[in-house]
């Protein structure tokens, strides 16, 4: 937990000054160390965070495959990333490899409202607080851009996860709705 | 109603060929006649539709004032419009004036998901099916761009309005959630 406090302070200190604000997105120029994690064999995994939109689409597909999501054309995934306001990637780096283990993104009008989509943590890395770290970072970036309305649509099994992060359902009776062809 | 059928066909015919697809938005080059409406004094109001982002911000503020919305800085409203994927404006034109009477917009990643915000029809023009026409157009544009997930957050008093347009609440238990500072 002290690690978490460390990186949060660290990120707060460097995050805003280091960021490059492009036309409709926020991006960091390089990966930021999020936390160190000791593996079962005594080896150390370093978890890094990146907000670069230069995502390896094949790696992202593998990550989404790992949680059983329906595949989407990579060409479209690239367009969606390019037209998202914030992208957060988590990587696990050790001596052998650098693996994409977490992803989330948000669309936004860049000033008032944002909607979070495609939040995923690799099953091998779930239960370590990485989903919370991912979401905290996404909210941190959106709040840093003064977005006041941060929204998402949660599947039933993750409503309590988001509630623990400060999201609430149906405030003042406001209902999330989806259009379906009649 | 025959007018509605007419403009819908008309719009379908001209809409796609006439549209200018910029980097992250869809826009028509000119206003399209949506319907004719006979006023109480026998005069005729023509209702026009525009998807141009070149919105008069003072007119939009007047429209939002008319329904009692909290004022927002015009500088930010402009940025939000510029970063929306689709903008729909409704105008009433008669011999004397051209008045902005309806507005709606959607943010989107331009390929998968969209979220609709700021749907408003001037109180003097409510009850004529213009809210439905506005939303039909917005959905039509989003579907034309192959957006599969069209979402919105509805205040309690307008849930049934959106339900009648084909929106459903909490499909498969998916909940709309809002972030609030803890």
Short mmCIF file of C-alpha atoms in Angstrom, two decimals:
data_model
loop_
_atom_site.label_atom_id
_atom_site.label_comp_id
_atom_site.label_asym_id
_atom_site.label_seq_id
_atom_site.Cartn_x
_atom_site.Cartn_y
_atom_site.Cartn_z
CA UNK A 1 0.00 0.00 0.00
CA UNK A 2 2.92 2.32 0.69
CA UNK A 3 3.94 1.73 -2.91
CA UNK A 4 0.54 2.93 -4.02
CA UNK A 5 0.86 6.10 -1.97
CA UNK A 6 4.32 6.60 -3.39
CA UNK A 7 3.33 6.35 -7.03
CA UNK A 8 0.26 8.44 -6.53
CA UNK A 9 2.35 11.26 -5.06
CA UNK A 10 5.02 10.68 -7.68
CA UNK A 11 2.48 10.79 -10.46
CA UNK A 12 0.81 13.90 -9.08
CA UNK A 13 4.15 15.63 -9.00
CA UNK A 14 5.28 14.74 -12.47
CA UNK A 15 1.99 14.08 -14.19
CA UNK A 16 0.83 17.54 -15.09
CA UNK A 17 4.18 19.07 -15.96
CA UNK A 18 5.24 16.12 -18.05
CA UNK A 19 2.06 15.81 -20.04
CA UNK A 20 1.72 16.76 -23.65
CA UNK A 21 -1.69 18.19 -24.42
CA UNK A 22 -2.51 17.45 -28.04
CA UNK A 23 -5.60 18.68 -29.87
CA UNK A 24 -8.08 16.30 -28.30
CA UNK A 25 -6.16 14.04 -26.02
CA UNK A 26 -3.86 13.93 -23.05
CA UNK A 27 -0.70 11.88 -23.29
CA UNK A 28 2.45 11.30 -21.34
CA UNK A 29 5.73 11.23 -23.17
CA UNK A 30 6.86 8.00 -21.48
CA UNK A 31 5.84 5.14 -19.23
CA UNK A 32 5.52 5.88 -15.52
CA UNK A 33 6.32 3.31 -12.86
CA UNK A 34 3.10 2.54 -11.04
CA UNK A 35 4.16 -0.13 -8.56
CA UNK A 36 6.57 -2.95 -7.92
CA UNK A 37 5.15 -6.36 -7.35
CA UNK A 38 6.99 -9.39 -6.00
CA UNK A 39 6.12 -12.56 -7.88
CA UNK A 40 5.66 -15.99 -6.32
CA UNK A 41 9.20 -17.03 -7.23
CA UNK A 42 10.78 -14.02 -5.62
CA UNK A 43 11.16 -12.20 -8.96
CA UNK A 44 9.94 -8.62 -9.26
CA UNK A 45 7.36 -7.40 -11.77
CA UNK A 46 7.27 -3.68 -12.38
CA UNK A 47 3.87 -2.32 -13.33
CA UNK A 48 4.05 0.67 -15.63
CA UNK A 49 1.38 3.05 -16.80
CA UNK A 50 1.17 4.75 -20.17
CA UNK A 51 -1.33 7.16 -21.68
CA UNK A 52 0.16 7.01 -25.15
CA UNK A 53 -2.28 6.24 -27.94
CA UNK A 54 0.43 4.28 -29.69
CA UNK A 55 -1.05 0.99 -28.49
CA UNK A 56 0.05 -2.33 -29.97
CA UNK A 57 -3.29 -3.51 -31.36
CA UNK A 58 -2.31 -7.17 -31.41
CA UNK A 59 -1.34 -7.03 -27.75
CA UNK A 60 -4.64 -5.31 -26.96
CA UNK A 61 -6.52 -8.01 -28.86
CA UNK A 62 -4.71 -10.68 -26.84
CA UNK A 63 -5.67 -8.91 -23.61
CA UNK A 64 -9.33 -8.70 -24.68
CA UNK A 65 -9.25 -12.35 -25.79
CA UNK A 66 -8.00 -13.28 -22.31
CA UNK A 67 -11.20 -11.93 -20.73
CA UNK A 68 -13.41 -13.41 -23.45
CA UNK A 69 -14.51 -10.24 -25.22
CA UNK A 70 -15.90 -10.46 -28.73
CA UNK A 71 -13.19 -9.60 -31.26
CA UNK A 72 -13.42 -6.28 -33.07
CA UNK A 73 -11.69 -5.24 -36.31
CA UNK A 74 -8.27 -3.82 -35.40
CA UNK A 75 -8.73 -1.04 -37.94
CA UNK A 76 -11.78 0.15 -36.02
CA UNK A 77 -10.08 -0.30 -32.65
CA UNK A 78 -7.32 2.02 -33.84
CA UNK A 79 -9.85 4.67 -34.90
CA UNK A 80 -11.65 4.36 -31.55
CA UNK A 81 -8.36 4.86 -29.67
CA UNK A 82 -7.43 7.82 -31.84
CA UNK A 83 -10.82 9.41 -31.08
CA UNK A 84 -10.73 8.74 -27.36
CA UNK A 85 -9.81 11.56 -25.00
CA UNK A 86 -7.81 9.51 -22.50
CA UNK A 87 -6.19 6.10 -22.92
CA UNK A 88 -4.63 4.24 -20.01
CA UNK A 89 -2.46 1.17 -20.55
CA UNK A 90 -0.87 -0.90 -17.82
CA UNK A 91 2.23 -2.93 -18.60
CA UNK A 92 4.04 -5.57 -16.60
CA UNK A 93 7.77 -5.47 -17.24
CA UNK A 94 10.27 -7.95 -15.96
CA UNK A 95 13.61 -9.21 -17.22
CA UNK A 96 12.01 -11.24 -19.98
CA UNK A 97 9.18 -9.19 -21.41
CA UNK A 98 6.85 -6.21 -21.41
CA UNK A 99 3.23 -7.32 -21.40
CA UNK A 100 0.07 -5.25 -21.79
CA UNK A 101 -2.04 -6.27 -18.78
CA UNK A 102 -4.58 -3.47 -18.43
CA UNK A 103 -6.46 -1.00 -20.59
CA UNK A 104 -9.18 1.61 -20.29
CA UNK A 105 -10.28 4.59 -22.32
CA UNK A 106 -12.72 7.49 -22.20
CA UNK A 107 -14.54 9.46 -24.88
CA UNK A 108 -15.22 13.08 -24.05
CA UNK A 109 -16.18 16.50 -25.32
CA UNK A 110 -12.94 17.48 -23.49
CA UNK A 111 -14.62 20.03 -21.18
CA UNK A 112 -17.88 18.81 -19.58
CA UNK A 113 -18.63 15.12 -19.98
CA UNK A 114 -16.73 11.87 -20.37
CA UNK A 115 -17.77 8.25 -20.76
CA UNK A 116 -15.46 5.38 -19.84
CA UNK A 117 -15.30 2.31 -22.06
CA UNK A 118 -13.36 -0.95 -22.41
CA UNK A 119 -11.95 -1.35 -18.90
CA UNK A 120 -9.97 -4.59 -18.75
CA UNK A 121 -7.31 -6.20 -16.54
CA UNK A 122 -5.68 -9.49 -17.54
CA UNK A 123 -7.05 -12.38 -15.43
CA UNK A 124 -3.52 -13.34 -14.30
CA UNK A 125 -3.16 -9.88 -12.76
CA UNK A 126 -6.61 -9.42 -11.23
CA UNK A 127 -7.02 -9.22 -7.46
CA UNK A 128 -3.94 -7.00 -6.98
CA UNK A 129 -5.67 -3.64 -7.01
CA UNK A 130 -4.69 -2.94 -10.61
CA UNK A 131 -8.28 -2.34 -11.74
CA UNK A 132 -8.56 0.29 -9.03
CA UNK A 133 -5.21 1.81 -10.00
CA UNK A 134 -6.28 1.91 -13.67
CA UNK A 135 -9.58 3.58 -12.87
CA UNK A 136 -8.01 5.98 -10.37
CA UNK A 137 -5.63 7.11 -13.09
CA UNK A 138 -8.39 7.54 -15.63
CA UNK A 139 -10.50 9.59 -13.22
CA UNK A 140 -7.39 11.55 -12.20
CA UNK A 141 -6.71 12.50 -15.81
CA UNK A 142 -10.33 13.44 -16.48
CA UNK A 143 -10.52 15.51 -13.31
CA UNK A 144 -7.23 17.13 -14.25
CA UNK A 145 -8.93 18.25 -17.45
CA UNK A 146 -11.81 19.67 -15.35
CA UNK A 147 -14.35 17.17 -16.67
CA UNK A 148 -17.24 17.39 -14.21
CA UNK A 149 -19.44 14.52 -15.42
CA UNK A 150 -17.60 11.20 -15.56
CA UNK A 151 -19.86 8.33 -16.56
CA UNK A 152 -19.74 4.66 -17.47
CA UNK A 153 -22.01 1.70 -18.10
CA UNK A 154 -21.27 -1.18 -15.73
CA UNK A 155 -22.14 -4.82 -16.20
CA UNK A 156 -24.01 -6.19 -13.16
CA UNK A 157 -20.99 -8.11 -11.85
CA UNK A 158 -18.79 -4.99 -11.68
CA UNK A 159 -21.27 -2.46 -10.30
CA UNK A 160 -19.93 -2.95 -6.75
CA UNK A 161 -16.34 -2.57 -8.02
CA UNK A 162 -17.16 0.83 -9.50
CA UNK A 163 -19.25 1.78 -6.46
CA UNK A 164 -16.17 1.24 -4.29
CA UNK A 165 -14.29 3.67 -6.54
CA UNK A 166 -16.84 6.43 -5.97
CA UNK A 167 -19.22 5.82 -8.87
CA UNK A 168 -22.93 5.81 -8.08
CA UNK A 169 -25.87 4.34 -9.97
CA UNK A 170 -28.87 6.37 -11.10
CA UNK A 171 -28.15 9.60 -9.12
CA UNK A 172 -31.39 11.59 -8.68
CA UNK A 173 -33.15 8.95 -10.76
CA UNK A 174 -31.01 9.58 -13.88
CA UNK A 175 -31.11 6.39 -15.93
CA UNK A 176 -28.52 5.04 -18.32
CA UNK A 177 -30.26 4.10 -21.57
CA UNK A 178 -29.23 2.25 -24.73
CA UNK A 179 -30.77 2.54 -28.13
CA UNK A 180 -31.90 -0.65 -29.80
CA UNK A 181 -33.48 -0.93 -33.25
CA UNK A 182 -37.24 -1.23 -32.95
CA UNK B 1 -47.03 12.73 -40.64
CA UNK B 2 -46.73 12.58 -44.43
CA UNK B 3 -44.35 15.50 -44.12
CA UNK B 4 -42.22 13.44 -41.75
CA UNK B 5 -42.11 10.54 -44.18
CA UNK B 6 -41.22 12.94 -46.95
CA UNK B 7 -38.30 14.57 -45.20
CA UNK B 8 -37.02 11.28 -43.91
CA UNK B 9 -36.89 9.89 -47.45
CA UNK B 10 -35.53 13.17 -48.72
CA UNK B 11 -32.87 13.22 -46.06
CA UNK B 12 -31.92 9.62 -46.72
CA UNK B 13 -31.49 10.39 -50.37
CA UNK B 14 -29.39 13.50 -50.01
CA UNK B 15 -27.89 13.00 -46.58
CA UNK B 16 -25.04 10.67 -47.28
CA UNK B 17 -23.92 12.08 -50.60
CA UNK B 18 -24.15 15.67 -49.40
CA UNK B 19 -22.29 15.14 -46.18
CA UNK B 20 -18.80 16.35 -45.58
CA UNK B 21 -16.92 13.89 -43.40
CA UNK B 22 -14.26 15.81 -41.50
CA UNK B 23 -11.70 14.20 -39.22
CA UNK B 24 -14.03 13.55 -36.32
CA UNK B 25 -17.43 14.85 -37.23
CA UNK B 26 -20.26 14.61 -39.71
CA UNK B 27 -21.70 17.81 -41.12
CA UNK B 28 -24.09 18.88 -43.81
CA UNK B 29 -23.17 21.81 -45.98
CA UNK B 30 -26.57 23.48 -45.59
CA UNK B 31 -29.86 23.46 -43.70
CA UNK B 32 -32.40 20.81 -44.66
CA UNK B 33 -36.13 21.44 -44.49
CA UNK B 34 -37.53 19.12 -41.84
CA UNK B 35 -41.23 20.04 -41.81
CA UNK B 36 -43.71 22.83 -42.38
CA UNK B 37 -45.86 23.86 -39.50
CA UNK B 38 -48.95 26.07 -39.66
CA UNK B 39 -49.04 28.60 -36.84
CA UNK B 40 -52.18 29.63 -34.96
CA UNK B 41 -52.56 32.79 -37.08
CA UNK B 42 -52.43 30.90 -40.33
CA UNK B 43 -48.77 31.78 -40.91
CA UNK B 44 -46.32 29.00 -41.79
CA UNK B 45 -43.20 28.15 -39.81
CA UNK B 46 -40.60 26.11 -41.60
CA UNK B 47 -38.53 23.85 -39.36
CA UNK B 48 -35.01 23.33 -40.62
CA UNK B 49 -32.32 20.97 -39.48
CA UNK B 50 -28.59 21.61 -39.49
CA UNK B 51 -25.63 19.50 -38.43
CA UNK B 52 -23.12 22.31 -38.82
CA UNK B 53 -20.91 22.94 -35.81
CA UNK B 54 -21.00 26.63 -36.58
CA UNK B 55 -23.59 27.22 -33.85
CA UNK B 56 -24.41 30.73 -32.64
CA UNK B 57 -23.42 30.36 -28.99
CA UNK B 58 -25.58 33.23 -27.79
CA UNK B 59 -28.64 31.70 -29.45
CA UNK B 60 -27.80 28.36 -27.86
CA UNK B 61 -27.49 30.04 -24.47
CA UNK B 62 -30.92 31.64 -24.95
CA UNK B 63 -32.38 28.24 -25.81
CA UNK B 64 -30.84 26.64 -22.72
CA UNK B 65 -31.99 29.58 -20.57
CA UNK B 66 -35.53 28.99 -21.86
CA UNK B 67 -35.56 25.50 -20.32
CA UNK B 68 -33.85 26.65 -17.14
CA UNK B 69 -30.45 25.00 -17.55
CA UNK B 70 -27.51 26.26 -15.54
CA UNK B 71 -25.38 28.59 -17.67
CA UNK B 72 -22.02 27.36 -18.86
CA UNK B 73 -19.08 29.42 -20.13
CA UNK B 74 -19.54 29.94 -23.89
CA UNK B 75 -15.83 29.30 -24.47
CA UNK B 76 -16.27 25.81 -23.03
CA UNK B 77 -19.53 25.23 -24.90
CA UNK B 78 -17.68 25.95 -28.14
CA UNK B 79 -14.95 23.45 -27.27
CA UNK B 80 -17.58 20.83 -26.37
CA UNK B 81 -19.33 21.34 -29.71
CA UNK B 82 -16.05 21.16 -31.60
CA UNK B 83 -15.26 17.87 -29.86
CA UNK B 84 -18.67 16.32 -30.38
CA UNK B 85 -19.15 13.80 -33.16
CA UNK B 86 -22.63 14.86 -34.23
CA UNK B 87 -24.45 18.13 -33.61
CA UNK B 88 -28.11 18.62 -34.52
CA UNK B 89 -29.72 22.04 -34.53
CA UNK B 90 -33.37 22.76 -35.29
CA UNK B 91 -34.34 26.19 -36.56
CA UNK B 92 -37.73 27.76 -37.04
CA UNK B 93 -37.73 30.12 -39.99
CA UNK B 94 -40.55 32.40 -40.97
CA UNK B 95 -40.77 35.73 -42.73
CA UNK B 96 -39.41 37.60 -39.73
CA UNK B 97 -36.68 35.52 -38.22
CA UNK B 98 -34.62 32.35 -37.95
CA UNK B 99 -34.69 31.01 -34.40
CA UNK B 100 -32.71 28.16 -32.86
CA UNK B 101 -35.40 26.00 -31.24
CA UNK B 102 -33.73 22.64 -30.75
CA UNK B 103 -30.30 21.20 -30.09
CA UNK B 104 -28.67 17.87 -29.34
CA UNK B 105 -25.15 16.48 -29.61
CA UNK B 106 -23.26 13.22 -29.20
CA UNK B 107 -19.70 12.41 -28.21
CA UNK B 108 -18.24 9.30 -29.78
CA UNK B 109 -15.14 7.29 -30.57
CA UNK B 110 -16.57 7.52 -34.14
CA UNK B 111 -16.78 3.72 -34.66
CA UNK B 112 -18.25 1.80 -31.69
CA UNK B 113 -19.89 3.92 -28.99
CA UNK B 114 -21.67 7.24 -28.71
CA UNK B 115 -23.22 9.14 -25.82
CA UNK B 116 -25.94 11.74 -26.37
CA UNK B 117 -25.87 14.98 -24.34
CA UNK B 118 -27.72 18.29 -24.10
CA UNK B 119 -31.02 17.44 -25.78
CA UNK B 120 -33.26 20.50 -25.70
CA UNK B 121 -36.37 21.79 -27.47
CA UNK B 122 -37.65 25.32 -26.81
CA UNK B 123 -40.79 25.25 -24.59
CA UNK B 124 -42.78 27.20 -27.20
CA UNK B 125 -42.17 24.39 -29.69
CA UNK B 126 -42.61 21.37 -27.46
CA UNK B 127 -45.50 18.96 -28.04
CA UNK B 128 -45.12 19.03 -31.84
CA UNK B 129 -42.94 15.96 -32.24
CA UNK B 130 -39.77 18.01 -32.64
CA UNK B 131 -37.98 16.24 -29.80
CA UNK B 132 -38.65 12.96 -31.57
CA UNK B 133 -37.53 14.41 -34.92
CA UNK B 134 -34.34 15.74 -33.30
CA UNK B 135 -33.52 12.41 -31.68
CA UNK B 136 -34.45 10.43 -34.80
CA UNK B 137 -31.96 12.52 -36.75
CA UNK B 138 -29.24 12.07 -34.18
CA UNK B 139 -29.73 8.30 -34.10
CA UNK B 140 -29.95 8.25 -37.91
CA UNK B 141 -26.57 9.98 -38.19
CA UNK B 142 -24.94 7.73 -35.60
CA UNK B 143 -26.35 4.61 -37.26
CA UNK B 144 -25.17 5.95 -40.60
CA UNK B 145 -21.67 6.02 -39.13
CA UNK B 146 -22.15 2.37 -38.00
CA UNK B 147 -22.09 3.24 -34.31
CA UNK B 148 -23.52 0.16 -32.59
CA UNK B 149 -23.80 1.39 -29.00
CA UNK B 150 -25.83 4.59 -28.67
CA UNK B 151 -26.27 5.65 -25.08
CA UNK B 152 -27.62 8.52 -23.00
CA UNK B 153 -28.42 9.45 -19.43
CA UNK B 154 -32.06 10.40 -18.98
CA UNK B 155 -33.59 12.45 -16.19
CA UNK B 156 -36.55 10.62 -14.61
CA UNK B 157 -39.17 12.81 -16.31
CA UNK B 158 -37.89 12.01 -19.83
CA UNK B 159 -37.21 8.27 -19.47
CA UNK B 160 -40.57 7.42 -21.06
CA UNK B 161 -39.88 9.87 -23.92
CA UNK B 162 -36.65 8.07 -24.76
CA UNK B 163 -38.26 4.68 -24.23
CA UNK B 164 -40.80 5.56 -26.92
CA UNK B 165 -37.90 6.29 -29.26
CA UNK B 166 -36.43 2.82 -28.80
CA UNK B 167 -34.05 3.45 -25.90
CA UNK B 168 -34.13 0.96 -23.06
CA UNK B 169 -32.95 1.24 -19.46
CA UNK B 170 -30.43 -1.10 -17.87
CA UNK B 171 -30.33 -3.79 -20.62
CA UNK B 172 -29.09 -7.08 -19.16
CA UNK B 173 -28.60 -5.30 -15.86
CA UNK B 174 -26.04 -2.83 -17.25
CA UNK B 175 -26.15 0.23 -15.00
CA UNK B 176 -25.36 3.82 -15.85
CA UNK B 177 -22.97 5.19 -13.24
CA UNK B 178 -21.59 8.64 -12.40
CA UNK B 179 -18.42 9.44 -10.58
CA UNK B 180 -18.67 11.70 -7.56
CA UNK B 181 -15.78 12.84 -5.39
CA UNK B 182 -15.60 10.75 -2.24
#
